[in-house]
mmCIF file of C-alpha atoms in Angstrom:
data_model
loop_
_atom_site.group_PDB
_atom_site.id
_atom_site.type_symbol
_atom_site.label_atom_id
_atom_site.label_comp_id
_atom_site.label_asym_id
_atom_site.label_seq_id
_atom_site.Cartn_x
_atom_site.Cartn_y
_atom_site.Cartn_z
ATOM 1 C CA MET A 17 109.128 51.368 129.402
ATOM 2 C CA ILE A 18 111.847 48.669 129.092
ATOM 3 C CA SER A 19 114.564 47.953 131.767
ATOM 4 C CA ALA A 20 117.962 46.475 130.908
ATOM 5 C CA TYR A 21 120.402 44.995 133.414
ATOM 6 C CA PRO A 22 124.162 45.577 132.916
ATOM 7 C CA ILE A 23 125.250 42.400 131.148
ATOM 8 C CA ARG A 24 128.944 42.652 132.082
ATOM 9 C CA GLU A 25 128.143 42.737 135.794
ATOM 10 C CA ILE A 26 126.003 39.617 135.527
ATOM 11 C CA GLN A 27 128.675 37.769 133.569
ATOM 12 C CA SER A 28 131.408 38.613 136.093
ATOM 13 C CA ALA A 29 129.154 37.568 138.951
ATOM 14 C CA MET A 30 128.988 34.046 137.584
ATOM 15 C CA ILE A 31 132.785 33.557 137.948
ATOM 16 C CA GLY A 32 134.012 31.778 141.120
ATOM 17 C CA SER A 33 132.149 29.702 143.682
ATOM 18 C CA ARG A 34 128.479 29.094 143.662
ATOM 19 C CA HIS A 35 128.113 31.185 146.800
ATOM 20 C CA GLU A 36 130.126 34.036 145.362
ATOM 21 C CA SER A 37 128.212 33.662 142.088
ATOM 22 C CA ALA A 38 124.883 33.959 143.840
ATOM 23 C CA THR A 39 126.080 36.881 145.958
ATOM 24 C CA ARG A 40 127.498 38.783 143.011
ATOM 25 C CA LEU A 41 124.394 38.072 140.921
ATOM 26 C CA ILE A 42 122.141 39.505 143.608
ATOM 27 C CA ALA A 43 124.398 42.564 143.920
ATOM 28 C CA ALA A 44 124.375 43.038 140.179
ATOM 29 C CA LEU A 45 120.595 42.897 140.037
ATOM 30 C CA ARG A 46 120.447 45.656 142.620
ATOM 31 C CA LEU A 47 122.451 48.049 140.448
ATOM 32 C CA PRO A 48 120.496 51.004 139.009
ATOM 33 C CA THR A 49 118.706 50.100 135.831
ATOM 34 C CA ARG A 50 118.970 51.994 132.595
ATOM 35 C CA ARG A 51 115.803 53.110 130.900
ATOM 36 C CA LEU A 52 115.497 52.500 127.210
ATOM 37 C CA GLN A 53 113.220 54.954 125.569
ATOM 38 C CA GLU A 54 111.038 53.751 122.754
ATOM 39 C CA PRO A 55 111.506 55.706 119.549
ATOM 40 C CA ARG A 56 108.790 58.199 118.924
ATOM 41 C CA THR A 57 107.372 59.085 115.516
ATOM 42 C CA ILE A 58 105.811 62.492 115.199
ATOM 43 C CA PHE A 59 103.455 63.115 112.345
ATOM 44 C CA PHE A 60 102.935 66.621 110.996
ATOM 45 C CA ILE A 61 99.698 67.249 109.134
ATOM 46 C CA ARG A 62 99.806 70.264 106.868
ATOM 47 C CA THR A 63 96.504 71.759 105.885
ATOM 48 C CA ARG A 64 95.969 74.343 103.196
ATOM 49 C CA MET A 65 93.073 76.712 103.305
ATOM 50 C CA ALA A 66 92.116 78.117 99.935
ATOM 51 C CA LEU A 67 91.718 81.872 100.152
ATOM 52 C CA LYS A 68 88.548 83.030 98.491
ATOM 53 C CA SER A 69 88.180 86.005 96.199
ATOM 54 C CA THR A 70 86.353 89.075 97.480
ATOM 55 C CA ILE A 71 83.315 90.052 95.426
ATOM 56 C CA TYR A 72 82.776 93.697 94.531
ATOM 57 C CA LYS A 73 79.656 95.130 92.904
ATOM 58 C CA ALA A 74 79.840 98.006 90.450
ATOM 59 C CA SER A 75 77.037 99.868 88.765
ATOM 60 C CA LEU A 76 78.712 101.272 85.670
ATOM 61 C CA GLN A 77 77.139 103.965 83.490
ATOM 62 C CA ILE A 78 78.994 104.377 80.206
ATOM 63 C CA ALA A 79 78.603 107.237 77.751
ATOM 64 C CA ASN A 80 81.080 106.822 74.904
ATOM 65 C CA MET A 81 80.344 109.590 72.435
ATOM 66 C CA ASP A 82 83.289 108.612 70.252
ATOM 67 C CA SER A 83 81.904 105.127 69.514
ATOM 68 C CA HIS A 84 78.232 106.024 70.169
ATOM 69 C CA TYR A 85 77.943 103.439 72.917
ATOM 70 C CA TYR A 86 75.567 104.241 75.790
ATOM 71 C CA ALA A 87 74.696 101.581 78.336
ATOM 72 C CA ASP A 88 74.481 100.664 82.004
ATOM 73 C CA HIS A 89 76.269 97.556 83.274
ATOM 74 C CA GLN A 90 75.825 95.785 86.598
ATOM 75 C CA LEU A 91 79.170 94.142 87.283
ATOM 76 C CA SER A 92 80.306 91.551 89.795
ATOM 77 C CA ILE A 93 84.079 91.605 90.084
ATOM 78 C CA ALA A 94 86.010 88.871 91.883
ATOM 79 C CA CYS A 95 89.152 90.317 93.444
ATOM 80 C CA HIS A 96 91.709 87.541 93.867
ATOM 81 C CA PRO A 97 93.668 87.569 97.181
ATOM 82 C CA SER A 98 96.860 88.326 95.245
ATOM 83 C CA GLU A 99 95.273 91.190 93.288
ATOM 84 C CA THR A 100 95.576 94.800 94.434
ATOM 85 C CA LEU A 101 92.629 97.182 94.482
ATOM 86 C CA GLN A 102 94.457 99.356 91.955
ATOM 87 C CA ARG A 103 94.601 96.481 89.484
ATOM 88 C CA MET A 104 90.951 95.641 90.035
ATOM 89 C CA MET A 105 89.944 99.265 89.399
ATOM 90 C CA ILE A 106 91.987 99.224 86.195
ATOM 91 C CA ARG A 107 90.030 96.139 85.116
ATOM 92 C CA ILE A 108 86.790 98.062 85.613
ATOM 93 C CA LEU A 109 88.213 100.963 83.624
ATOM 94 C CA VAL A 110 89.307 98.644 80.812
ATOM 95 C CA PHE A 111 85.812 97.144 80.753
ATOM 96 C CA ALA A 112 84.401 100.646 80.205
ATOM 97 C CA LEU A 113 86.913 101.407 77.442
ATOM 98 C CA ASN A 114 85.926 98.232 75.562
ATOM 99 C CA ALA A 115 82.300 97.998 76.659
ATOM 100 C CA HIS A 116 80.086 95.634 74.695
ATOM 101 C CA GLU A 117 77.060 93.557 75.572
ATOM 102 C CA SER A 118 79.150 90.391 75.119
ATOM 103 C CA LEU A 119 82.214 91.569 77.058
ATOM 104 C CA GLU A 120 82.844 89.588 80.240
ATOM 105 C CA PHE A 121 85.420 89.290 82.986
ATOM 106 C CA GLY A 122 87.555 86.178 82.729
ATOM 107 C CA LYS A 123 89.301 84.430 85.601
ATOM 108 C CA GLY A 124 92.509 86.175 84.576
ATOM 109 C CA ILE A 125 95.023 86.182 87.397
ATOM 110 C CA SER A 126 93.627 82.962 88.903
ATOM 111 C CA ASP A 127 93.527 80.941 85.665
ATOM 112 C CA SER A 128 96.229 80.792 83.010
ATOM 113 C CA ASP A 129 93.697 79.731 80.360
ATOM 114 C CA GLU A 130 91.496 82.820 80.642
ATOM 115 C CA PRO A 131 92.235 86.538 80.188
ATOM 116 C CA ASP A 132 91.175 89.404 82.417
ATOM 117 C CA LEU A 133 88.371 90.194 79.979
ATOM 118 C CA TRP A 134 87.125 88.616 76.812
ATOM 119 C CA GLN A 135 84.392 88.888 74.241
ATOM 120 C CA LYS A 136 82.937 85.938 72.341
ATOM 121 C CA ASP A 137 80.497 85.641 69.475
ATOM 122 C CA LEU A 138 77.372 83.489 69.540
ATOM 123 C CA THR A 139 79.327 80.416 68.400
ATOM 124 C CA GLY A 140 81.863 80.731 71.229
ATOM 125 C CA LEU A 141 84.712 82.050 69.111
ATOM 126 C CA ILE A 142 86.857 84.640 70.904
ATOM 127 C CA GLU A 143 86.581 88.024 69.238
ATOM 128 C CA GLN A 144 88.634 89.951 71.776
ATOM 129 C CA TRP A 145 91.143 88.899 74.446
ATOM 130 C CA ILE A 146 92.220 91.556 76.963
ATOM 131 C CA GLU A 147 95.113 91.392 79.416
ATOM 132 C CA VAL A 148 95.824 93.850 82.236
ATOM 133 C CA GLY A 149 99.438 94.259 83.341
ATOM 134 C CA GLN A 150 102.557 92.712 81.860
ATOM 135 C CA PRO A 151 101.830 89.183 80.584
ATOM 136 C CA ASP A 152 104.500 86.778 79.420
ATOM 137 C CA GLU A 153 105.225 86.989 75.681
ATOM 138 C CA ARG A 154 104.280 83.324 75.262
ATOM 139 C CA ARG A 155 100.887 84.063 76.760
ATOM 140 C CA ILE A 156 100.434 86.959 74.355
ATOM 141 C CA LEU A 157 101.311 84.877 71.288
ATOM 142 C CA LYS A 158 99.045 82.081 72.486
ATOM 143 C CA ALA A 159 96.191 84.577 72.883
ATOM 144 C CA CYS A 160 96.849 86.005 69.404
ATOM 145 C CA GLY A 161 96.363 82.523 68.007
ATOM 146 C CA LYS A 162 93.036 82.119 69.782
ATOM 147 C CA SER A 163 91.424 85.539 69.353
ATOM 148 C CA SER A 164 90.697 87.905 66.476
ATOM 149 C CA ARG A 165 92.074 90.808 68.500
ATOM 150 C CA VAL A 166 94.307 90.970 71.578
ATOM 151 C CA ARG A 167 94.700 94.053 73.734
ATOM 152 C CA VAL A 168 97.183 94.565 76.551
ATOM 153 C CA TYR A 169 96.737 97.448 78.992
ATOM 154 C CA LEU A 170 99.818 98.487 80.937
ATOM 155 C CA TYR A 171 99.260 100.639 84.009
ATOM 156 C CA ALA A 172 102.504 100.537 86.020
ATOM 157 C CA SER A 173 105.457 102.883 85.650
ATOM 158 C CA THR A 174 107.563 99.907 84.516
ATOM 159 C CA GLY A 175 105.323 99.389 81.483
ATOM 160 C CA PRO A 176 107.629 101.093 78.944
ATOM 161 C CA ILE A 177 110.595 99.024 80.150
ATOM 162 C CA TRP A 178 108.592 95.803 79.848
ATOM 163 C CA TRP A 179 107.442 96.732 76.362
ATOM 164 C CA LYS A 180 110.975 97.547 75.217
ATOM 165 C CA GLN A 181 112.058 94.049 76.287
ATOM 166 C CA THR A 182 108.969 92.322 74.859
ATOM 167 C CA GLN A 183 108.297 94.160 71.600
ATOM 168 C CA SER A 184 110.660 92.187 69.380
ATOM 169 C CA LYS A 185 109.359 88.878 70.760
ATOM 170 C CA VAL A 186 105.750 89.578 69.741
ATOM 171 C CA SER A 187 106.399 91.549 66.538
ATOM 172 C CA ARG A 188 104.846 88.842 64.358
ATOM 173 C CA ALA A 189 101.477 89.196 66.110
ATOM 174 C CA GLY A 190 99.522 91.381 63.690
ATOM 175 C CA ASN A 191 96.349 91.381 65.783
ATOM 176 C CA LEU A 192 97.997 92.774 68.925
ATOM 177 C CA GLN A 193 97.380 96.209 70.405
ATOM 178 C CA VAL A 194 99.209 97.556 73.462
ATOM 179 C CA PHE A 195 98.108 100.549 75.536
ATOM 180 C CA GLN A 196 99.845 102.451 78.328
ATOM 181 C CA ILE A 197 97.592 103.921 81.016
ATOM 182 C CA ASP A 198 99.148 106.777 82.961
ATOM 183 C CA PRO A 199 100.553 105.174 86.158
ATOM 184 C CA GLU A 200 98.953 107.917 88.268
ATOM 185 C CA VAL A 201 95.499 106.813 87.124
ATOM 186 C CA ALA A 202 95.581 103.553 89.114
ATOM 187 C CA LYS A 203 96.513 105.469 92.267
ATOM 188 C CA ALA A 204 93.747 107.995 91.665
ATOM 189 C CA LEU A 205 91.105 105.315 91.052
ATOM 190 C CA GLU A 206 91.825 103.315 94.210
ATOM 191 C CA PRO A 207 90.011 105.725 96.595
ATOM 192 C CA LEU A 208 86.865 105.273 94.470
ATOM 193 C CA CYS A 209 86.824 101.566 95.286
ATOM 194 C CA GLN A 210 83.996 100.344 97.520
ATOM 195 C CA ARG A 211 82.406 96.921 97.990
ATOM 196 C CA THR A 212 79.398 98.413 96.192
ATOM 197 C CA VAL A 213 80.133 101.383 93.970
ATOM 198 C CA GLN A 214 78.419 103.493 91.337
ATOM 199 C CA LEU A 215 80.660 104.872 88.593
ATOM 200 C CA GLN A 216 80.117 107.002 85.530
ATOM 201 C CA VAL A 217 82.528 106.822 82.607
ATOM 202 C CA THR A 218 82.367 109.392 79.837
ATOM 203 C CA ILE A 219 84.482 109.368 76.668
ATOM 204 C CA GLN A 220 84.472 112.269 74.238
ATOM 205 C CA ASP A 221 87.087 113.322 71.697
ATOM 206 C CA GLY A 222 89.530 110.894 73.242
ATOM 207 C CA GLU A 223 89.161 112.371 76.724
ATOM 208 C CA ILE A 224 88.146 109.922 79.419
ATOM 209 C CA TRP A 225 86.648 110.686 82.830
ATOM 210 C CA VAL A 226 85.647 108.356 85.664
ATOM 211 C CA ARG A 227 83.341 109.745 88.356
ATOM 212 C CA ASP A 228 81.590 108.629 91.486
ATOM 213 C CA ALA A 229 79.281 110.694 93.690
ATOM 214 C CA ALA A 230 82.138 112.752 95.140
ATOM 215 C CA ASP A 231 85.262 112.586 92.973
ATOM 216 C CA SER A 232 86.376 112.460 89.352
ATOM 217 C CA VAL A 233 89.510 111.078 87.702
ATOM 218 C CA ARG A 234 90.852 112.030 84.293
ATOM 219 C CA VAL A 235 92.238 109.008 82.462
ATOM 220 C CA VAL A 236 95.127 109.256 80.006
ATOM 221 C CA VAL A 237 95.679 106.266 77.709
ATOM 222 C CA GLU A 238 98.300 106.042 74.953
ATOM 223 C CA GLN A 239 98.390 103.331 72.298
ATOM 224 C CA ILE A 240 101.977 102.183 71.828
ATOM 225 C CA CYS A 241 101.482 99.209 69.508
ATOM 226 C CA GLY A 242 99.116 98.004 66.836
ATOM 227 C CA ASP A 243 96.703 99.345 64.273
ATOM 228 C CA SER A 244 94.463 101.969 65.884
ATOM 229 C CA ASN A 245 91.690 101.186 63.371
ATOM 230 C CA ARG A 246 91.246 97.570 64.411
#
């Protein structure tokens, strides 16, 4: 704490006789002092806590009679904090629709350099790149340049609107396929979601069913772009 005496009072006290000067000086020194506050600097420390993904376990039994693929898969699915359970369940569904021993989940929503799912050959070349949702057209074209085949699965009711706006921008991508999943499917699959879940997926004559121990969901998927024979 610093005290400051009123300078003008001291200066005026020094005018006149020595006695008056001394008297006025003493009186001036007795005046109330002003307190000068020292400036304060406040530091704010901002900390960021990285939110971790929640891990879900799925035991997936697939019987695809159309492609003659029959296999069981033990999946670990990382659900990013920004990802809804509906989207995560769609990812599991899309895995079943494209099931292969080399198919894996990518980092997807948490990494711009990886898709939601992808399949690579033994040399590391990308055979299939799969996106869930409505990716940017630049991301789609970039994926088409990296992979032999690119598939996009739309599942929201706004999918047709997005595709209408995006179609002309990706028309030169000959290895692109786009599918629309009935928007009601994501809502119906969400109640099946558990931290550890057992699911059965059967595909026959184009009809798709997803079942757990108590419920079943019929899945409707329509291809809206690309060669269906690829």
